Amino acid sequence: MSVIGVDVGGTKIAAARLGSGYGIEESLVVPTPEGGEAVVRAIADVTARLAAGATDDVAAVGVGVPATIDPATGIVGASNHTGLDGLHARDLLQQHIGLPVHVDNDGNLAALAEHRLGAARGHDDVVLMTVGTGIGGGLIIGSRVFRGGGGQGAELGHVVVEGNGPPCQGNCPNHGCIETMCSGTSLGRDLRAAAAADPGGALGALLAEGRLDSRTGLDLARAGDADARAVFTTAGRWLGVAVASLTNIFDPGIVVIGGGLSAAEEILLAPAREEYLRRALPPTRRAPLVVARFRNDAGMVGAGILAAEEGAA
Ligand SMILES: [Zn+2]
């Protein structure tokens, strides 16, 4: 028996067929088309292609989306450029695919993947943040994914760390959410500011070439550039401020950082850990702050696990 996990992003749809032990047997990546119905057709198409290569039955399909899902209606809430907003994605996909389909928020699925197979194995309570363009979140409480009553819980990127900070992104009306202080978007902003302040430096050179973003900035930080390093250190400290609040609330066994910027590893995590340990309430225990096992394939693997666990239900 195998399952198919699909991760729908703003620019690409990544999907995999997972066999025993959730090993990836085959995977595909296609660009995310424009418009919700085209996205539904693209998901159905990649699923059919992966199912065609299966040597046994495909039990179910899991789909992760960067959006909230109303658990009562299955309707997708505001999403980041996937066009699925307002659609009853599960029912539509089931009609197209002819297999049981389960849809969930991508942060929830990343947390599921880390809990069942990754860095958070063996912990009943887990806080996960995916640091990418923005910050997604997932919570495991009592070994189960916590979604909140309306499916809008665990939006950990919107934990406020600076009440009068920068305006948040997307449909968030708040200011100073952690994703305005430590994300690909905020790092790009802060790296550009550092570059403008020192046009003669390495950051300034990248800015002049039009190549300065969080990835190239990270490369410079890794190479030891002090200015780039300082930007990541400051962002990491803000992340630690958020982690201190989250550990005070949830008392998790572990805190996991995933998403594309988790590739920064200790460049981001060391200052985050230092700040978190300085700020969190005195411990009865201390949750380690670690990098996720699954980075680019967290959504696919988590979606596959969801499909297997929910099955035909
Ligand atoms: Zn926000």
PDB file of C-alpha atoms in Angstrom, residues 16 21 52 67 90 122 136 184 196 225 245:
ATOM      1  CA  ALA A  16       5.626  12.218  -4.089  1.00  0.00           C
ATOM      2  CA  GLY A  21       8.137   3.640   6.041  1.00  0.00           C
ATOM      3  CA  ALA A  52       0.326   5.186 -12.588  1.00  0.00           C
ATOM      4  CA  ALA A  67      -3.705  28.376   4.018  1.00  0.00           C
ATOM      5  CA  ARG A  90     -11.018  18.250  -0.649  1.00  0.00           C
ATOM      6  CA  GLY A 122       9.415  10.681  20.776  1.00  0.00           C
ATOM      7  CA  GLY A 136       4.380  29.028   9.130  1.00  0.00           C
ATOM      8  CA  GLY A 184      13.051  35.683   4.038  1.00  0.00           C
ATOM      9  CA  ALA A 196      22.794  50.748   1.612  1.00  0.00           C
ATOM     10  CA  ASP A 225      30.994  38.574   6.238  1.00  0.00           C
ATOM     11  CA  SER A 245       6.818  33.062  24.527  1.00  0.00           C
TER      12      SER A 245
END
